[in-house]
One Martini backbone bead per residue (centre of mass of N, CA, C, O) as a GRO file, in nm:
protein
  292
    1UNK     BB    1  19.325   6.229   5.484
    2UNK     BB    2  19.034   6.390   5.371
    3UNK     BB    3  18.866   6.712   5.348
    4UNK     BB    4  18.641   6.667   5.265
    5UNK     BB    5  18.308   6.714   5.235
    6UNK     BB    6  18.015   6.656   5.298
    7UNK     BB    7  17.685   6.687   5.179
    8UNK     BB    8  17.440   6.908   5.141
    9UNK     BB    9  17.129   7.102   5.281
   10UNK     BB   10  16.974   7.287   5.156
   11UNK     BB   11  16.804   7.540   5.182
   12UNK     BB   12  16.505   7.647   5.282
   13UNK     BB   13  16.218   7.776   5.177
   14UNK     BB   14  16.073   8.033   5.242
   15UNK     BB   15  15.702   8.077   5.190
   16UNK     BB   16  15.684   8.357   5.082
   17UNK     BB   17  15.862   8.239   4.855
   18UNK     BB   18  15.722   8.013   4.761
   19UNK     BB   19  15.469   8.225   4.665
   20UNK     BB   20  15.634   8.417   4.500
   21UNK     BB   21  15.638   8.210   4.289
   22UNK     BB   22  15.424   8.165   4.224
   23UNK     BB   23  15.260   8.353   4.145
   24UNK     BB   24  15.468   8.401   3.898
   25UNK     BB   25  15.378   8.107   3.745
   26UNK     BB   26  15.053   8.183   3.724
   27UNK     BB   27  15.120   8.485   3.562
   28UNK     BB   28  15.263   8.348   3.317
   29UNK     BB   29  15.009   8.135   3.268
   30UNK     BB   30  14.834   8.306   3.201
   31UNK     BB   31  14.962   8.477   2.947
   32UNK     BB   32  14.997   8.274   2.801
   33UNK     BB   33  14.724   8.132   2.770
   34UNK     BB   34  14.622   8.456   2.672
   35UNK     BB   35  14.740   8.379   2.361
   36UNK     BB   36  14.676   8.112   2.284
   37UNK     BB   37  14.409   8.180   2.272
   38UNK     BB   38  14.385   8.423   2.079
   39UNK     BB   39  14.520   8.236   1.854
   40UNK     BB   40  14.353   8.055   1.766
   41UNK     BB   41  14.120   8.267   1.739
   42UNK     BB   42  14.233   8.352   1.459
   43UNK     BB   43  14.332   8.074   1.310
   44UNK     BB   44  14.136   7.851   1.268
   45UNK     BB   45  13.986   7.982   0.998
   46UNK     BB   46  14.229   7.958   0.801
   47UNK     BB   47  14.315   7.599   0.830
   48UNK     BB   48  14.186   7.531   0.546
   49UNK     BB   49  14.322   7.789   0.358
   50UNK     BB   50  14.637   7.633   0.448
   51UNK     BB   51  14.603   7.326   0.419
   52UNK     BB   52  14.582   7.189   0.684
   53UNK     BB   53  14.328   7.169   0.690
   54UNK     BB   54  14.002   6.981   0.571
   55UNK     BB   55  13.719   6.982   0.380
   56UNK     BB   56  13.422   7.029   0.494
   57UNK     BB   57  13.246   6.734   0.345
   58UNK     BB   58  13.059   6.697   0.521
   59UNK     BB   59  12.783   6.625   0.789
   60UNK     BB   60  13.055   6.606   1.024
   61UNK     BB   61  13.219   6.816   1.031
   62UNK     BB   62  13.122   7.052   1.193
   63UNK     BB   63  13.089   6.919   1.383
   64UNK     BB   64  13.377   6.747   1.467
   65UNK     BB   65  13.563   7.028   1.472
   66UNK     BB   66  13.405   7.204   1.712
   67UNK     BB   67  13.543   6.950   1.944
   68UNK     BB   68  13.810   7.027   1.857
   69UNK     BB   69  13.775   7.321   1.966
   70UNK     BB   70  13.698   7.221   2.247
   71UNK     BB   71  13.982   7.055   2.319
   72UNK     BB   72  14.144   7.315   2.211
   73UNK     BB   73  14.099   7.522   2.497
   74UNK     BB   74  14.090   7.231   2.679
   75UNK     BB   75  14.430   7.250   2.664
   76UNK     BB   76  14.574   7.533   2.691
   77UNK     BB   77  14.593   7.557   3.023
   78UNK     BB   78  14.736   7.315   3.040
   79UNK     BB   79  15.023   7.327   2.876
   80UNK     BB   80  15.034   7.545   2.966
   81UNK     BB   81  15.108   7.503   3.297
   82UNK     BB   82  15.349   7.295   3.166
   83UNK     BB   83  15.551   7.487   3.083
   84UNK     BB   84  15.566   7.681   3.266
   85UNK     BB   85  15.692   7.541   3.571
   86UNK     BB   86  15.904   7.364   3.398
   87UNK     BB   87  16.102   7.633   3.376
   88UNK     BB   88  16.084   7.770   3.605
   89UNK     BB   89  16.197   7.523   3.803
   90UNK     BB   90  16.450   7.563   3.638
   91UNK     BB   91  16.517   7.881   3.684
   92UNK     BB   92  16.481   7.898   4.036
   93UNK     BB   93  16.535   7.585   4.088
   94UNK     BB   94  16.879   7.492   3.929
   95UNK     BB   95  17.124   7.401   3.933
   96UNK     BB   96  17.419   7.455   3.773
   97UNK     BB   97  17.547   7.199   3.928
   98UNK     BB   98  17.634   6.893   4.018
   99UNK     BB   99  17.435   6.765   4.254
  100UNK     BB  100  17.460   6.657   4.601
  101UNK     BB  101  17.175   6.711   4.701
  102UNK     BB  102  16.908   6.704   4.796
  103UNK     BB  103  16.618   6.842   4.797
  104UNK     BB  104  16.338   6.985   5.009
  105UNK     BB  105  16.053   6.956   5.114
  106UNK     BB  106  15.757   7.092   4.962
  107UNK     BB  107  15.478   7.275   5.126
  108UNK     BB  108  15.221   7.531   5.033
  109UNK     BB  109  14.937   7.345   4.976
  110UNK     BB  110  14.690   7.205   4.977
  111UNK     BB  111  14.452   7.339   4.876
  112UNK     BB  112  14.617   7.352   4.583
  113UNK     BB  113  14.564   7.100   4.513
  114UNK     BB  114  14.221   7.079   4.530
  115UNK     BB  115  14.201   7.261   4.342
  116UNK     BB  116  14.378   7.033   4.067
  117UNK     BB  117  14.159   6.768   4.155
  118UNK     BB  118  13.949   6.881   4.051
  119UNK     BB  119  13.975   7.013   3.780
  120UNK     BB  120  14.037   6.782   3.614
  121UNK     BB  121  13.839   6.558   3.751
  122UNK     BB  122  13.573   6.716   3.529
  123UNK     BB  123  13.719   6.767   3.294
  124UNK     BB  124  13.776   6.483   3.236
  125UNK     BB  125  13.526   6.409   3.210
  126UNK     BB  126  13.354   6.582   3.115
  127UNK     BB  127  13.518   6.475   2.780
  128UNK     BB  128  13.393   6.197   2.778
  129UNK     BB  129  13.118   6.235   2.775
  130UNK     BB  130  13.091   6.402   2.534
  131UNK     BB  131  13.234   6.241   2.355
  132UNK     BB  132  13.049   5.977   2.376
  133UNK     BB  133  12.796   6.131   2.248
  134UNK     BB  134  12.904   6.188   2.015
  135UNK     BB  135  12.962   5.899   1.926
  136UNK     BB  136  12.714   5.805   1.876
  137UNK     BB  137  12.640   6.027   1.699
  138UNK     BB  138  12.799   5.907   1.442
  139UNK     BB  139  12.704   5.627   1.426
  140UNK     BB  140  12.506   5.641   1.285
  141UNK     BB  141  12.258   5.500   1.088
  142UNK     BB  142  12.120   5.543   0.797
  143UNK     BB  143  11.766   5.455   0.637
  144UNK     BB  144  11.757   5.636   0.378
  145UNK     BB  145  11.898   5.634   0.042
  146UNK     BB  146  12.111   5.405   0.060
  147UNK     BB  147  12.435   5.384  -0.016
  148UNK     BB  148  12.622   5.096  -0.148
  149UNK     BB  149  12.983   5.026   0.001
  150UNK     BB  150  13.266   4.836  -0.066
  151UNK     BB  151  13.524   4.786   0.026
  152UNK     BB  152  13.876   4.728  -0.032
  153UNK     BB  153  14.201   4.637   0.075
  154UNK     BB  154  14.516   4.657  -0.052
  155UNK     BB  155  14.864   4.611  -0.132
  156UNK     BB  156  14.825   4.969  -0.317
  157UNK     BB  157  14.432   4.999  -0.294
  158UNK     BB  158  14.159   5.073  -0.322
  159UNK     BB  159  13.872   4.941  -0.424
  160UNK     BB  160  13.502   4.867  -0.500
  161UNK     BB  161  13.144   4.867  -0.538
  162UNK     BB  162  12.772   4.808  -0.593
  163UNK     BB  163  12.526   4.605  -0.449
  164UNK     BB  164  12.283   4.756  -0.637
  165UNK     BB  165  12.451   4.751  -0.923
  166UNK     BB  166  12.587   4.461  -0.970
  167UNK     BB  167  12.906   4.474  -0.847
  168UNK     BB  168  13.032   4.707  -1.050
  169UNK     BB  169  13.331   4.880  -1.008
  170UNK     BB  170  13.690   5.009  -0.866
  171UNK     BB  171  13.916   5.268  -0.743
  172UNK     BB  172  13.692   5.458  -0.826
  173UNK     BB  173  13.527   5.685  -0.643
  174UNK     BB  174  13.100   5.729  -0.661
  175UNK     BB  175  12.921   6.002  -0.570
  176UNK     BB  176  12.653   6.143  -0.344
  177UNK     BB  177  12.453   6.410  -0.304
  178UNK     BB  178  12.267   6.392  -0.012
  179UNK     BB  179  12.359   6.086   0.032
  180UNK     BB  180  12.379   5.808   0.194
  181UNK     BB  181  12.661   5.675   0.328
  182UNK     BB  182  12.768   5.312   0.322
  183UNK     BB  183  13.042   5.081   0.440
  184UNK     BB  184  13.197   4.831   0.342
  185UNK     BB  185  13.527   4.706   0.527
  186UNK     BB  186  13.811   4.507   0.380
  187UNK     BB  187  14.088   4.271   0.370
  188UNK     BB  188  14.329   4.135   0.191
  189UNK     BB  189  14.570   4.120   0.426
  190UNK     BB  190  14.614   4.352   0.591
  191UNK     BB  191  14.619   4.660   0.826
  192UNK     BB  192  14.335   4.892   0.692
  193UNK     BB  193  14.300   5.255   0.664
  194UNK     BB  194  14.017   5.406   0.608
  195UNK     BB  195  14.026   5.760   0.474
  196UNK     BB  196  13.894   6.043   0.453
  197UNK     BB  197  13.910   6.423   0.545
  198UNK     BB  198  13.659   6.554   0.428
  199UNK     BB  199  13.464   6.367   0.627
  200UNK     BB  200  13.585   6.237   0.857
  201UNK     BB  201  13.674   5.942   0.811
  202UNK     BB  202  13.751   5.641   0.963
  203UNK     BB  203  13.814   5.255   0.904
  204UNK     BB  204  13.933   4.928   0.971
  205UNK     BB  205  14.100   4.716   0.766
  206UNK     BB  206  14.042   4.426   0.807
  207UNK     BB  207  14.077   4.123   0.809
  208UNK     BB  208  13.782   3.860   0.842
  209UNK     BB  209  13.697   4.157   0.972
  210UNK     BB  210  13.407   4.346   0.887
  211UNK     BB  211  13.348   4.735   0.828
  212UNK     BB  212  13.181   5.024   0.927
  213UNK     BB  213  13.072   5.318   0.777
  214UNK     BB  214  12.878   5.675   0.785
  215UNK     BB  215  12.775   5.966   0.512
  216UNK     BB  216  12.728   6.243   0.400
  217UNK     BB  217  12.741   6.430   0.102
  218UNK     BB  218  12.774   6.838   0.059
  219UNK     BB  219  13.009   6.850  -0.178
  220UNK     BB  220  13.140   6.907  -0.428
  221UNK     BB  221  13.385   6.706  -0.569
  222UNK     BB  222  13.774   6.612  -0.493
  223UNK     BB  223  13.894   6.371  -0.390
  224UNK     BB  224  14.013   6.152  -0.087
  225UNK     BB  225  14.186   5.805  -0.009
  226UNK     BB  226  14.326   5.676   0.258
  227UNK     BB  227  14.569   5.540   0.418
  228UNK     BB  228  14.643   5.510   0.823
  229UNK     BB  229  14.813   5.208   0.844
  230UNK     BB  230  15.098   5.069   0.793
  231UNK     BB  231  15.133   4.849   0.495
  232UNK     BB  232  15.428   4.930   0.396
  233UNK     BB  233  15.623   5.057   0.213
  234UNK     BB  234  15.317   5.236  -0.003
  235UNK     BB  235  15.166   5.335   0.232
  236UNK     BB  236  15.203   5.666   0.121
  237UNK     BB  237  15.003   5.573  -0.170
  238UNK     BB  238  14.729   5.509  -0.062
  239UNK     BB  239  14.551   5.642  -0.316
  240UNK     BB  240  14.202   5.711  -0.371
  241UNK     BB  241  13.970   5.903  -0.544
  242UNK     BB  242  13.691   6.151  -0.515
  243UNK     BB  243  13.341   6.147  -0.611
  244UNK     BB  244  13.084   6.418  -0.625
  245UNK     BB  245  12.745   6.389  -0.754
  246UNK     BB  246  12.494   6.319  -0.939
  247UNK     BB  247  12.325   6.113  -0.950
  248UNK     BB  248  12.336   6.142  -1.315
  249UNK     BB  249  12.657   6.127  -1.301
  250UNK     BB  250  12.667   5.781  -1.134
  251UNK     BB  251  12.444   5.678  -1.377
  252UNK     BB  252  12.627   5.706  -1.563
  253UNK     BB  253  12.853   5.555  -1.430
  254UNK     BB  254  12.784   5.263  -1.322
  255UNK     BB  255  12.740   5.166  -1.649
  256UNK     BB  256  13.045   5.175  -1.725
  257UNK     BB  257  13.109   4.937  -1.490
  258UNK     BB  258  13.266   4.704  -1.420
  259UNK     BB  259  13.341   4.434  -1.279
  260UNK     BB  260  13.423   4.332  -0.978
  261UNK     BB  261  13.742   4.272  -0.848
  262UNK     BB  262  13.846   4.007  -0.688
  263UNK     BB  263  13.991   3.975  -0.387
  264UNK     BB  264  14.371   4.040  -0.497
  265UNK     BB  265  14.269   4.043  -0.830
  266UNK     BB  266  14.398   4.326  -0.957
  267UNK     BB  267  14.410   4.494  -1.252
  268UNK     BB  268  14.583   4.676  -1.051
  269UNK     BB  269  14.937   4.769  -1.110
  270UNK     BB  270  15.141   5.040  -0.939
  271UNK     BB  271  15.395   5.086  -1.105
  272UNK     BB  272  15.437   5.423  -1.081
  273UNK     BB  273  15.573   5.367  -0.767
  274UNK     BB  274  15.857   5.172  -0.830
  275UNK     BB  275  15.993   5.392  -1.087
  276UNK     BB  276  16.188   5.537  -0.905
  277UNK     BB  277  16.285   5.240  -0.743
  278UNK     BB  278  16.390   5.039  -0.899
  279UNK     BB  279  16.087   4.871  -0.897
  280UNK     BB  280  15.889   4.578  -0.841
  281UNK     BB  281  15.530   4.584  -0.758
  282UNK     BB  282  15.374   4.319  -0.570
  283UNK     BB  283  15.170   4.112  -0.589
  284UNK     BB  284  14.841   3.845  -0.611
  285UNK     BB  285  14.691   3.601  -0.636
  286UNK     BB  286  14.437   3.361  -0.586
  287UNK     BB  287  14.626   3.227  -0.386
  288UNK     BB  288  14.814   3.462  -0.232
  289UNK     BB  289  15.112   3.461  -0.437
  290UNK     BB  290  15.399   3.591  -0.525
  291UNK     BB  291  15.406   3.865  -0.763
  292UNK     BB  292  15.675   3.968  -1.034
   0.00000   0.00000   0.00000
């Protein structure tokens, strides 16, 4: 017959002990929140210079960055609370050995739960409504002096054409500074995502379902189009250059462009992507069959 005693439930802390622990955790949460907020405010202006964030070269870039800063500032206290209470609970009330019984239920203050629930609901509703209102502004389409660009994604490059200029095009994107641009985006094979980080725009390229997005470039310079949707083995190499130039330079460049290639029949074969892997990237002919 065994003499082992059945596991017993550990004694519950007194209300005073529980409230003291809560006060200490709240103090640690407040300190961590202040540290995180100060660090964010001090470091945020340097994120672009450190190339953590792209340059703000689009007409909505500053507004989008402002929304991101606002959401970050409001989310840091929530992040700090989760981290502090999780670590403090494990440290103050965690078992050093394997637990053999359930801990006692404990309710320190129902008012605390009510206030926390109310604050969370107000915060979520505010961010939801603010985000929807801002999204409506971002999705607004320009109506005057609009440059229209057709974009087609295929594994693993982007092709561009200009319907207003005789459907000429190529694999480099030319845009006019301070001229509104609307992209009509399609895909020849799988789903891609048309993304220009410097302009803060991103839109899916879906086979058989054209999508669109608009932007006004605000800074002269060279940028990159990337694919933000995993689309195959060379997804990370699916980049093409963007040149933002004056209207005169744009007109001269467009005048020298050839007629745009039909979808899935581009003459640009990214052999250089496969060279390092000692392989040949498969392309597709007009019938949709893979070519070696």
